[in-house]
Short mmCIF file of C-alpha atoms in Angstrom, two decimals:
data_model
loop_
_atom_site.label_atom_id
_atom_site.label_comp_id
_atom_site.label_asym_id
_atom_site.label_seq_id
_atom_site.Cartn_x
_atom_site.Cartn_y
_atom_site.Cartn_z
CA UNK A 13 -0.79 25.49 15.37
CA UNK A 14 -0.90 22.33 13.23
CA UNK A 15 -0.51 19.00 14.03
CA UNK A 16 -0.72 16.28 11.26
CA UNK A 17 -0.43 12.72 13.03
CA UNK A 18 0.25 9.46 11.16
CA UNK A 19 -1.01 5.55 12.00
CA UNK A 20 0.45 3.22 9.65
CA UNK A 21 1.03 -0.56 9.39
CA UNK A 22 3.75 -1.76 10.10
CA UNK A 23 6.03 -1.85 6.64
CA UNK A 24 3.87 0.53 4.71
CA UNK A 25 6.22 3.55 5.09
CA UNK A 26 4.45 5.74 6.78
CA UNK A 27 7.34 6.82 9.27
CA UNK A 28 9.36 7.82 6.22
CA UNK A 29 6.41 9.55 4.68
CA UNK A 30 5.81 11.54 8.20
CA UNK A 31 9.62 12.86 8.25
CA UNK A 32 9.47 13.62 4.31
CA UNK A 33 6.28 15.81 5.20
CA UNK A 34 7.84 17.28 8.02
CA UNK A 35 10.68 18.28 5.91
CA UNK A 36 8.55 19.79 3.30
CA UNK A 37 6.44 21.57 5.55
CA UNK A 38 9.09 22.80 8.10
CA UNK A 39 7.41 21.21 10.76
CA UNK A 40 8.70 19.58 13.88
CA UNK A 41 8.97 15.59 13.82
CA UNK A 42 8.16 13.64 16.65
CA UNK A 43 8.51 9.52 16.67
CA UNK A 44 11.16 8.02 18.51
CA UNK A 45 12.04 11.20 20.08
CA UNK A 46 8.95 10.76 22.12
CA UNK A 47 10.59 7.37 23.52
CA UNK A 48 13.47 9.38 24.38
CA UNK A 49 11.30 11.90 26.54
CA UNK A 50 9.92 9.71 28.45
CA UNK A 51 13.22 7.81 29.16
CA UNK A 52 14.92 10.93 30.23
CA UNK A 53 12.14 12.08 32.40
CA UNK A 54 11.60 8.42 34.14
CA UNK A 55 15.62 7.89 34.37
CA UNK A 56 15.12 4.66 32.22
CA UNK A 57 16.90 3.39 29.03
CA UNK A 58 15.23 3.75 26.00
CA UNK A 59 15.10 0.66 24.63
CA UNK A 60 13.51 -0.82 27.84
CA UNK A 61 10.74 1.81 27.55
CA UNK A 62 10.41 1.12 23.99
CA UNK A 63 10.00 -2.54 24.08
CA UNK A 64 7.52 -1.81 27.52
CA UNK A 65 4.88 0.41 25.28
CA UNK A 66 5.83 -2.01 21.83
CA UNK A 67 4.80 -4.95 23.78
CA UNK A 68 2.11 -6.78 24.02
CA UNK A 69 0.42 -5.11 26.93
CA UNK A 70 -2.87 -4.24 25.45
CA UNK A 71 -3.73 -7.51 24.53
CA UNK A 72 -4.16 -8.65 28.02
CA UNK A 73 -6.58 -5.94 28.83
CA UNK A 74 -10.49 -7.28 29.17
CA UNK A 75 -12.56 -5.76 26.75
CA UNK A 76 -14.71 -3.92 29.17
CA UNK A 77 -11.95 -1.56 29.85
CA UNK A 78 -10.97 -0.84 26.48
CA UNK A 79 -13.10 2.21 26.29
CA UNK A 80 -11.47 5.01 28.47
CA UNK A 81 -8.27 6.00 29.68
CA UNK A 82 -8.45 4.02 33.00
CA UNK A 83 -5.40 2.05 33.07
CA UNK A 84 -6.64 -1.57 34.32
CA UNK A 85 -5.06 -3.31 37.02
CA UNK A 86 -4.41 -6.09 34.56
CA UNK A 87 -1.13 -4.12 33.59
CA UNK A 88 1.84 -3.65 35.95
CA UNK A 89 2.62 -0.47 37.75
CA UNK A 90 6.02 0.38 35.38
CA UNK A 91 3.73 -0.41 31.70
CA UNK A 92 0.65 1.96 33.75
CA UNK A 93 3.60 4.65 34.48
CA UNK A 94 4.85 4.67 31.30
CA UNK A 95 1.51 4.78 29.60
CA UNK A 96 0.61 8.17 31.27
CA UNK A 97 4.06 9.48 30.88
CA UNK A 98 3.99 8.68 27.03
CA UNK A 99 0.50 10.58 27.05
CA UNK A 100 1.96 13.24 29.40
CA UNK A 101 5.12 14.06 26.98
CA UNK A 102 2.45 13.97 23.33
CA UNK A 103 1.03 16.42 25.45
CA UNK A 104 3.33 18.76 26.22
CA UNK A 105 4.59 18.34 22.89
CA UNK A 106 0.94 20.03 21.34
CA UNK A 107 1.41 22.43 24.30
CA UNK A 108 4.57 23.64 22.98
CA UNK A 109 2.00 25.33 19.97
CA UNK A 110 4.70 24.60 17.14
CA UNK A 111 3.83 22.81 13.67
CA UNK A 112 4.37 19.51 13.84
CA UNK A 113 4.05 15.62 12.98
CA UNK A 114 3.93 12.90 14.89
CA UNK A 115 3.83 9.50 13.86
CA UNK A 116 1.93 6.93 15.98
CA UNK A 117 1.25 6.26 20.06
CA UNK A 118 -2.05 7.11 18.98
CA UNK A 119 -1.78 11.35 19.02
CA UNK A 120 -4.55 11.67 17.09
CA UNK A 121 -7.21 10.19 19.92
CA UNK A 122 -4.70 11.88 22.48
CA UNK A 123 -4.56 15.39 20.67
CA UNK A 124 -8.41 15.40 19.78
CA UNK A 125 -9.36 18.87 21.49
CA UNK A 126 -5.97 20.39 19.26
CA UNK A 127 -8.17 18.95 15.63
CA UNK A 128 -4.84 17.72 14.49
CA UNK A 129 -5.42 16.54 10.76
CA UNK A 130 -5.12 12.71 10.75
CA UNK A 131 -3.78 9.91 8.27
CA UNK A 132 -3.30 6.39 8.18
CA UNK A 133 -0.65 4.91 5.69
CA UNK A 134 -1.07 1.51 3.99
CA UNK A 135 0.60 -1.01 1.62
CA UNK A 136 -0.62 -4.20 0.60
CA UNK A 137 1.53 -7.02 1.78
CA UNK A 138 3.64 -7.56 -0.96
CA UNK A 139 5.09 -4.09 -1.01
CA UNK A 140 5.37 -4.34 2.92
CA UNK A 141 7.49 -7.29 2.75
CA UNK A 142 9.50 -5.58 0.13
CA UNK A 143 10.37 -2.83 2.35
CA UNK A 144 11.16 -4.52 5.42
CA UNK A 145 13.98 -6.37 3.92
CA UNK A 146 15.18 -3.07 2.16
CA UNK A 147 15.38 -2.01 5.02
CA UNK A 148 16.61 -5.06 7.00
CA UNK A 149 20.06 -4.20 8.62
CA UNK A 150 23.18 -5.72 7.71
CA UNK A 151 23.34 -8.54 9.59
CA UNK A 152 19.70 -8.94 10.01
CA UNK A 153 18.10 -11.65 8.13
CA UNK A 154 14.93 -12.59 8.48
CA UNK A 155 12.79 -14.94 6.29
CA UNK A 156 9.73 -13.66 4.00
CA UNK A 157 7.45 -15.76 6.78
CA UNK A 158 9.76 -14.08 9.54
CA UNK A 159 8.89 -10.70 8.18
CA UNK A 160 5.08 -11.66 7.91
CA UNK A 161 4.91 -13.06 11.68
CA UNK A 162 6.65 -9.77 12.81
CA UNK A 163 4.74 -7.51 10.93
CA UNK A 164 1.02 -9.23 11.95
CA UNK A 165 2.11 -8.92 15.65
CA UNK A 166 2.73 -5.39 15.70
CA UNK A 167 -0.41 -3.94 13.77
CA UNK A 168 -2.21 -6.68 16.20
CA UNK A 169 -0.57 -4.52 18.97
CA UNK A 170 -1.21 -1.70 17.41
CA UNK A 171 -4.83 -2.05 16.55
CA UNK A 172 -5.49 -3.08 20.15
CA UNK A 173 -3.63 -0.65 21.61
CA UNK A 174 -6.22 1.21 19.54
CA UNK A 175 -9.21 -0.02 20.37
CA UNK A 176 -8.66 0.98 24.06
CA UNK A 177 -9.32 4.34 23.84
CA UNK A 178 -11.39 4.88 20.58
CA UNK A 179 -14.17 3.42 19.29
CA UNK A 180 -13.62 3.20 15.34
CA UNK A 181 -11.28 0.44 14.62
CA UNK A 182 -7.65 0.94 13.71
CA UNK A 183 -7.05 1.48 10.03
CA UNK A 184 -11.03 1.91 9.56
CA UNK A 185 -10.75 5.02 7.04
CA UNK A 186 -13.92 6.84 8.65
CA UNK A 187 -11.58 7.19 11.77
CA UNK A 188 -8.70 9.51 9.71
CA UNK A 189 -9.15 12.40 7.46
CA UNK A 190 -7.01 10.37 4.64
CA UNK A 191 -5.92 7.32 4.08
CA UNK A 192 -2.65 6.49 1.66
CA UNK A 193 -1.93 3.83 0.02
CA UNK A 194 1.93 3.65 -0.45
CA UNK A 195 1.71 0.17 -2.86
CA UNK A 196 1.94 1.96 -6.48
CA UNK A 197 4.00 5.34 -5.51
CA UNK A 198 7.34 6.09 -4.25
CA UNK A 199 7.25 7.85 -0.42
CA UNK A 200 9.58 10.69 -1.92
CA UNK A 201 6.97 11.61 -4.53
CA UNK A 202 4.14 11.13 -1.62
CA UNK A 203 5.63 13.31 0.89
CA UNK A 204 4.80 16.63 -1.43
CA UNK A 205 1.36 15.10 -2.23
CA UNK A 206 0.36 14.67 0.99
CA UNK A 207 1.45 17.67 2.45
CA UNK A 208 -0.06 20.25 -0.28
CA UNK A 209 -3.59 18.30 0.11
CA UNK A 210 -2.96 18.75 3.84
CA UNK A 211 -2.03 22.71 3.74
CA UNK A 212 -5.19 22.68 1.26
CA UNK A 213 -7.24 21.55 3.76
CA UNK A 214 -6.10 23.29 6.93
CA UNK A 215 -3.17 25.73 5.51
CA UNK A 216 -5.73 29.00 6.48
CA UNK A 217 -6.40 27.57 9.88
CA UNK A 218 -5.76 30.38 13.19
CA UNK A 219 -2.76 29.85 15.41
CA UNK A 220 -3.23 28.22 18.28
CA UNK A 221 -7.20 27.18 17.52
CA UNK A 222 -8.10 24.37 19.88
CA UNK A 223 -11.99 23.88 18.91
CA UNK E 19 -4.14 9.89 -20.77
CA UNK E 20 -5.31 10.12 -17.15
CA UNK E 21 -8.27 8.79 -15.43
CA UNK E 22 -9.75 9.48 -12.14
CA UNK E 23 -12.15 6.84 -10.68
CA UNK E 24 -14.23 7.23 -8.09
CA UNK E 25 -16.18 4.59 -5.23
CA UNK E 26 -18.26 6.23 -3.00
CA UNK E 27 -20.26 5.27 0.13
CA UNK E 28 -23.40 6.28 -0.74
CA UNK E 29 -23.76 9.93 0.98
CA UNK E 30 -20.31 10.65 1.28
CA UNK E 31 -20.48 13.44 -1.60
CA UNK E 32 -18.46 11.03 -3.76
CA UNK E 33 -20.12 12.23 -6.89
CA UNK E 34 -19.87 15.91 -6.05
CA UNK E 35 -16.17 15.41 -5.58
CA UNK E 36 -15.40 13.58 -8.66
CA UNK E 37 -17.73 16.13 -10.78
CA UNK E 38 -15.46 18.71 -8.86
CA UNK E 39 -12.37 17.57 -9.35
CA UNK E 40 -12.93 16.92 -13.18
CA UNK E 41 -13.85 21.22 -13.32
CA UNK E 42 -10.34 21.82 -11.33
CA UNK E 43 -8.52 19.98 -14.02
CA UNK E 44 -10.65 20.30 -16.89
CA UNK E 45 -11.53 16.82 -17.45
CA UNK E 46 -13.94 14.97 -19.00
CA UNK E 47 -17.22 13.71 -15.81
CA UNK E 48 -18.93 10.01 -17.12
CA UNK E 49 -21.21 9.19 -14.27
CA UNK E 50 -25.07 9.02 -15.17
CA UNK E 51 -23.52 9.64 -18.51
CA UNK E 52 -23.08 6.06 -18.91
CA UNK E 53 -26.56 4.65 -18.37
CA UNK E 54 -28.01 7.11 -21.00
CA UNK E 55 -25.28 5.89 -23.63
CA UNK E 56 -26.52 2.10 -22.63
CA UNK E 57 -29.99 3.25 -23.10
CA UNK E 58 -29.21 4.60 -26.18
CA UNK E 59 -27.21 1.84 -27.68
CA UNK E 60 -29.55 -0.59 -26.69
CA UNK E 61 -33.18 1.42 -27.10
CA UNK E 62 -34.55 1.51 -23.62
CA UNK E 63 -35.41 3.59 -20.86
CA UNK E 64 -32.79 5.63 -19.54
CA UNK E 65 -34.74 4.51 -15.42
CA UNK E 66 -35.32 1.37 -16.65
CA UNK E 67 -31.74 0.76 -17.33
CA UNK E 68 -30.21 2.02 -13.91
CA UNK E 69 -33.20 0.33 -11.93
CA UNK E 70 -31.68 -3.17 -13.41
CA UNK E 71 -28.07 -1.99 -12.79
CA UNK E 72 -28.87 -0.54 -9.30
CA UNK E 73 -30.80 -3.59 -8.56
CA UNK E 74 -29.89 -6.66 -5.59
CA UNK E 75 -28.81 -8.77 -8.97
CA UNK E 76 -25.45 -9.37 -7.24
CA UNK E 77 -26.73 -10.44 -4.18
CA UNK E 78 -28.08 -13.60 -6.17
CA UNK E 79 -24.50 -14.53 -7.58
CA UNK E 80 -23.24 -17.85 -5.55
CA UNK E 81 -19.81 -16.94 -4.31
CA UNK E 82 -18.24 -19.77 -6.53
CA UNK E 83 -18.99 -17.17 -9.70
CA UNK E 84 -18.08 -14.12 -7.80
CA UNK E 85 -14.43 -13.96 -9.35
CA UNK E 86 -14.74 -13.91 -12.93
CA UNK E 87 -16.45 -11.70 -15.36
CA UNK E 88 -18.58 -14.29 -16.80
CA UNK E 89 -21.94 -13.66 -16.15
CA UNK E 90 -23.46 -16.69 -14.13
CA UNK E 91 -27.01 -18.41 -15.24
CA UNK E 92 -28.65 -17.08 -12.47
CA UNK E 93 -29.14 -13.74 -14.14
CA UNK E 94 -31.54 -13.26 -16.65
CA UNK E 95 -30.90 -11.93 -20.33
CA UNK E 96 -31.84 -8.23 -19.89
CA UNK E 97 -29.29 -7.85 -16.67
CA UNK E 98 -26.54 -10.01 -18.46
CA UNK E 99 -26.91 -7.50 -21.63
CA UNK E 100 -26.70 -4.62 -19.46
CA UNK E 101 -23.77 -5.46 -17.61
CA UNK E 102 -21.94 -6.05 -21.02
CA UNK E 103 -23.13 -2.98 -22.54
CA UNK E 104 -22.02 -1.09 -19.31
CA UNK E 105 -18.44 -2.73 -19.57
CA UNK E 106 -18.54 -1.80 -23.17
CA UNK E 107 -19.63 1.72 -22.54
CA UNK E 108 -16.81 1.95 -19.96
CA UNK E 109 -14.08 0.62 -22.09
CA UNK E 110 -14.99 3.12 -24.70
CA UNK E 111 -14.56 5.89 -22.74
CA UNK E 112 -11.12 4.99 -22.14
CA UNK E 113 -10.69 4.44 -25.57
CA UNK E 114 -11.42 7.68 -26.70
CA UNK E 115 -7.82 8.23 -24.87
CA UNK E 116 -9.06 11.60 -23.11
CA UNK E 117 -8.48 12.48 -19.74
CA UNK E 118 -11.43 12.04 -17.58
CA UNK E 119 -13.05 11.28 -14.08
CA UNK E 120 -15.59 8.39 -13.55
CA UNK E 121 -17.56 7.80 -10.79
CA UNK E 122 -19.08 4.38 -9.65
CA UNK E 123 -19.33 1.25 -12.08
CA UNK E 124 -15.96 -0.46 -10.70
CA UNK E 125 -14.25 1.06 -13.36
CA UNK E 126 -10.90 1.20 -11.31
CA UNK E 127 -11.37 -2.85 -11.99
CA UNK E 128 -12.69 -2.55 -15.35
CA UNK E 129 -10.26 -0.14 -17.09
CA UNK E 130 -7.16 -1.56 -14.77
CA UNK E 131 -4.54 -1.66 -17.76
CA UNK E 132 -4.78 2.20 -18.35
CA UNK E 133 -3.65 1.94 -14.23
CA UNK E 134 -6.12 4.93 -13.66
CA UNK E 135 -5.88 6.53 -10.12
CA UNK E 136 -8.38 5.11 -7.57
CA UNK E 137 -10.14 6.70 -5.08
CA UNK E 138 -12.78 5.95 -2.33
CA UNK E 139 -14.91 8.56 -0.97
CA UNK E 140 -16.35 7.79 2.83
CA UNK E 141 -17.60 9.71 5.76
CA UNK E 142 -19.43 8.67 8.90
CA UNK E 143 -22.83 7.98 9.21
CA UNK E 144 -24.36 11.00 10.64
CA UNK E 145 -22.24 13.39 8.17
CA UNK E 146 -24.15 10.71 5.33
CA UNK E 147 -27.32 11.24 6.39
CA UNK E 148 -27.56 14.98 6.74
CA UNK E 149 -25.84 15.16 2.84
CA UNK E 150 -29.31 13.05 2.01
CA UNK E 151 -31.63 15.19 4.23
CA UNK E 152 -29.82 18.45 2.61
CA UNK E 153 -30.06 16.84 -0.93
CA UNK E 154 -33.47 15.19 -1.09
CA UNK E 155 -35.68 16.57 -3.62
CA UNK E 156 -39.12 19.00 -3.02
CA UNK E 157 -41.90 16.08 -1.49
CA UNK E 158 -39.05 13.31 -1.04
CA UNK E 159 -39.77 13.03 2.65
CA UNK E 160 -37.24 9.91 3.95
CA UNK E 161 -37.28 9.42 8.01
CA UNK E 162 -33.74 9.62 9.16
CA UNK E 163 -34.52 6.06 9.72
CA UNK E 164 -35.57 5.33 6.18
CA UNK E 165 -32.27 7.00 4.71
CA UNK E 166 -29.83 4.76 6.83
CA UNK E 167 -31.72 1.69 5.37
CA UNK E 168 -31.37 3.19 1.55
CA UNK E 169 -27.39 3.52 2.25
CA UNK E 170 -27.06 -0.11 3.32
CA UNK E 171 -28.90 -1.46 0.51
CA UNK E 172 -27.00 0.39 -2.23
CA UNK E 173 -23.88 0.39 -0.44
CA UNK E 174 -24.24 -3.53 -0.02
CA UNK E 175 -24.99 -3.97 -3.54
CA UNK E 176 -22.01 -1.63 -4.70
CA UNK E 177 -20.14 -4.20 -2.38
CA UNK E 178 -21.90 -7.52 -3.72
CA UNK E 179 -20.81 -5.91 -7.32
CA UNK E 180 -17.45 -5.46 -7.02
CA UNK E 181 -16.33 -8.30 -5.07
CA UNK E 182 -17.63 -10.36 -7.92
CA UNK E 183 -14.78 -9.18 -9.98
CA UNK E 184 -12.04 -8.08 -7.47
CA UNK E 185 -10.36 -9.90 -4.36
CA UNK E 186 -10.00 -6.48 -2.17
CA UNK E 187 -13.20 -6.21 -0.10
CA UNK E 188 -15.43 -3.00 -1.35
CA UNK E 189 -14.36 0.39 0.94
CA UNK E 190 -10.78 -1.56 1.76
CA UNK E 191 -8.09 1.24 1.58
CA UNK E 192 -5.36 -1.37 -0.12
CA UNK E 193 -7.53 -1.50 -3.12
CA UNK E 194 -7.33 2.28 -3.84
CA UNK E 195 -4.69 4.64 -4.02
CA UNK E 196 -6.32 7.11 -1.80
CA UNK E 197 -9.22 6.92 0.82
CA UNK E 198 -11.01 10.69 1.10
CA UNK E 199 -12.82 11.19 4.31
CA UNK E 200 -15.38 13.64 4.30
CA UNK E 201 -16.58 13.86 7.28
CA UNK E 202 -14.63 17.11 8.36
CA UNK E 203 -14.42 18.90 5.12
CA UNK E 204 -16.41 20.66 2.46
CA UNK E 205 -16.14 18.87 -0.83
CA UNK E 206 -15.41 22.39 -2.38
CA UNK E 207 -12.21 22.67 -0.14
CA UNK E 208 -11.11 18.63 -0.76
CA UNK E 209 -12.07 18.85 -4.43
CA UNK E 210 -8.96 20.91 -5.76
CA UNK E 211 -6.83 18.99 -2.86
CA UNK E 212 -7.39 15.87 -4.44
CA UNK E 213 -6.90 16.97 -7.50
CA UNK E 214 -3.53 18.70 -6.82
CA UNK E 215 -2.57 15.16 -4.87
CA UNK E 216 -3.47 13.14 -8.00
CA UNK E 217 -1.57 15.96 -10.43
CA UNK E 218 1.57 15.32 -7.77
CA UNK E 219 1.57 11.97 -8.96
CA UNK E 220 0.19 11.38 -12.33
CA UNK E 221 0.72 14.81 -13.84
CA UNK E 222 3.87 13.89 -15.36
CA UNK E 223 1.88 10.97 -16.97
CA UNK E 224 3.03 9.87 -21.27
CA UNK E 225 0.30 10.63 -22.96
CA UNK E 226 -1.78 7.24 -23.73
CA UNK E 227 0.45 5.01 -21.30
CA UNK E 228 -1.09 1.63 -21.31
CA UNK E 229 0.86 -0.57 -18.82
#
């Protein structure tokens, strides 16, 4: 089995690069689907359970608890539930032994035992901004400062959300096997770049090796 | 024309990749190439000339000076000359209009209208210092201890140098295309996957493109 996970900031692409690689590989696709999992299983709507694990949940946890899996008491018994549930369902997911990406709720720390092959996707801010409002829906208009504010609050989130359970720092490249910048190249060209250089890398590996 | 530059955390097998990568694709290596041809152009000691450029010389540059390529009064004549030959030498390369692979220098900064493709090389610490242990010479006996402080003196320095002449900090993943970890991998193995990743993207390059 391989799993390739992706982190990215917020803007940078990286959930379009995952599916493009998915597509090129064959490989299963996981992102929002995992939101829908864990809806289905709790008998909650999904976009309750998606703004619950987007908020800002982690940031109210004390540094001294950052550094295992403990869910503090700081958080509220339906964020703690759906915490473990989201964990439960990436899971069952690498359980299932198919091919697969999976972009973000930190797999890569979760999946560790499975070796998945890890990469973290980056733009500089310019380009970031650029795609946000490309991709802004109609209707949706947000200033260039809007855009910023957004996009610092969620990579906040998600670096802290992070930090809790691993103890490089988000987007530090020694913490993922790659690290892709998306400023200079279109994600369609990417997609095939990134996912010969990953079959390079762990194309020969066994099925089901969990080292 | 295409060129390949490389950064490198000291350790990381930076130089070994880039040397490997220009064999997969049949391009020209400059690395310790470019001291001898300063040494030669300017009649000195090939060690004499990378002592100077190796040494803490940046570490002496006020901040105020660090974003501009003149060379500030605080260095002396010999390491002012040197620097300019070195850019010189660099600039030549390119010049020549063949494709190549160059490792260290900031060259990514320095040759930055022939838009070469940048990489960092970086690995964690312990994967660093067994690369030095495995690839010190007969009698070089460095404590474990000793190594560690070698890295963060040259790495510092290859930091001090380029933020002189860039705004992106040294090792930040925006200021290269692509960040290779090689912690987890045999530079064999990533060498032809980064060059098939850079041939995804640049091999359809015009010949001589200056942008």
């Amino acid at each position: 089995m391989k799993i390739i996970t992706i982190s990215r900031e917020f803007g940078s692409g990286g959930r379009e690069l995952g599916k493009r690689i998915a597509d090129v590989l064959g490989f299963a696709y996981y992102d929002r689907e995992i939101i829908t999992a864990i809806a289905e299983n709790k008998g909650l709507d999904e976009n309750y359970v998606n703004n619950i694990l987007e908020s800002n949940i982690w940031q109210a946890v004390p540094i001294t608890f950052r550094h295992s899996f403990t869910i503090p008491a700081v958080m509220n018994n339906t964020q703690t539930e759906l915490l473990l549930e989201q964990r439960k369902v990436i899971e069952e997911i690498a359980y299932k032994g198919q091919d697969c990406v999976i972009v973000g709720r930190n797999a890569d720390i979760i999946l560790e035992k499975y070796n998945p092959f890890s990469i973290f996707v980056c733009a500089d801010i310019q380009t970031k901004v650029k795609r946000c409002i490309e991709r802004a829906e109609k209707g949706e208009q947000l200033t260039k400062k809007q855009i910023e504010q957004n996009m610092k609050r969620i990579d906040k989130n998600r670096a802290s959300s992070r930090e809790i359970i691993c103890d490089f720092k988000w987007g530090d490249p020694k913490a993922y096997d790659l690290t892709v910048n998306t400023t200079c190249f279109d994600i369609k060209a990417l997609a095939p770049a990134v996912a010969d250089y990953v079959m390079h890398l762990i194309g020969g590996q066994n099925e089901n090796t969990v080292i």
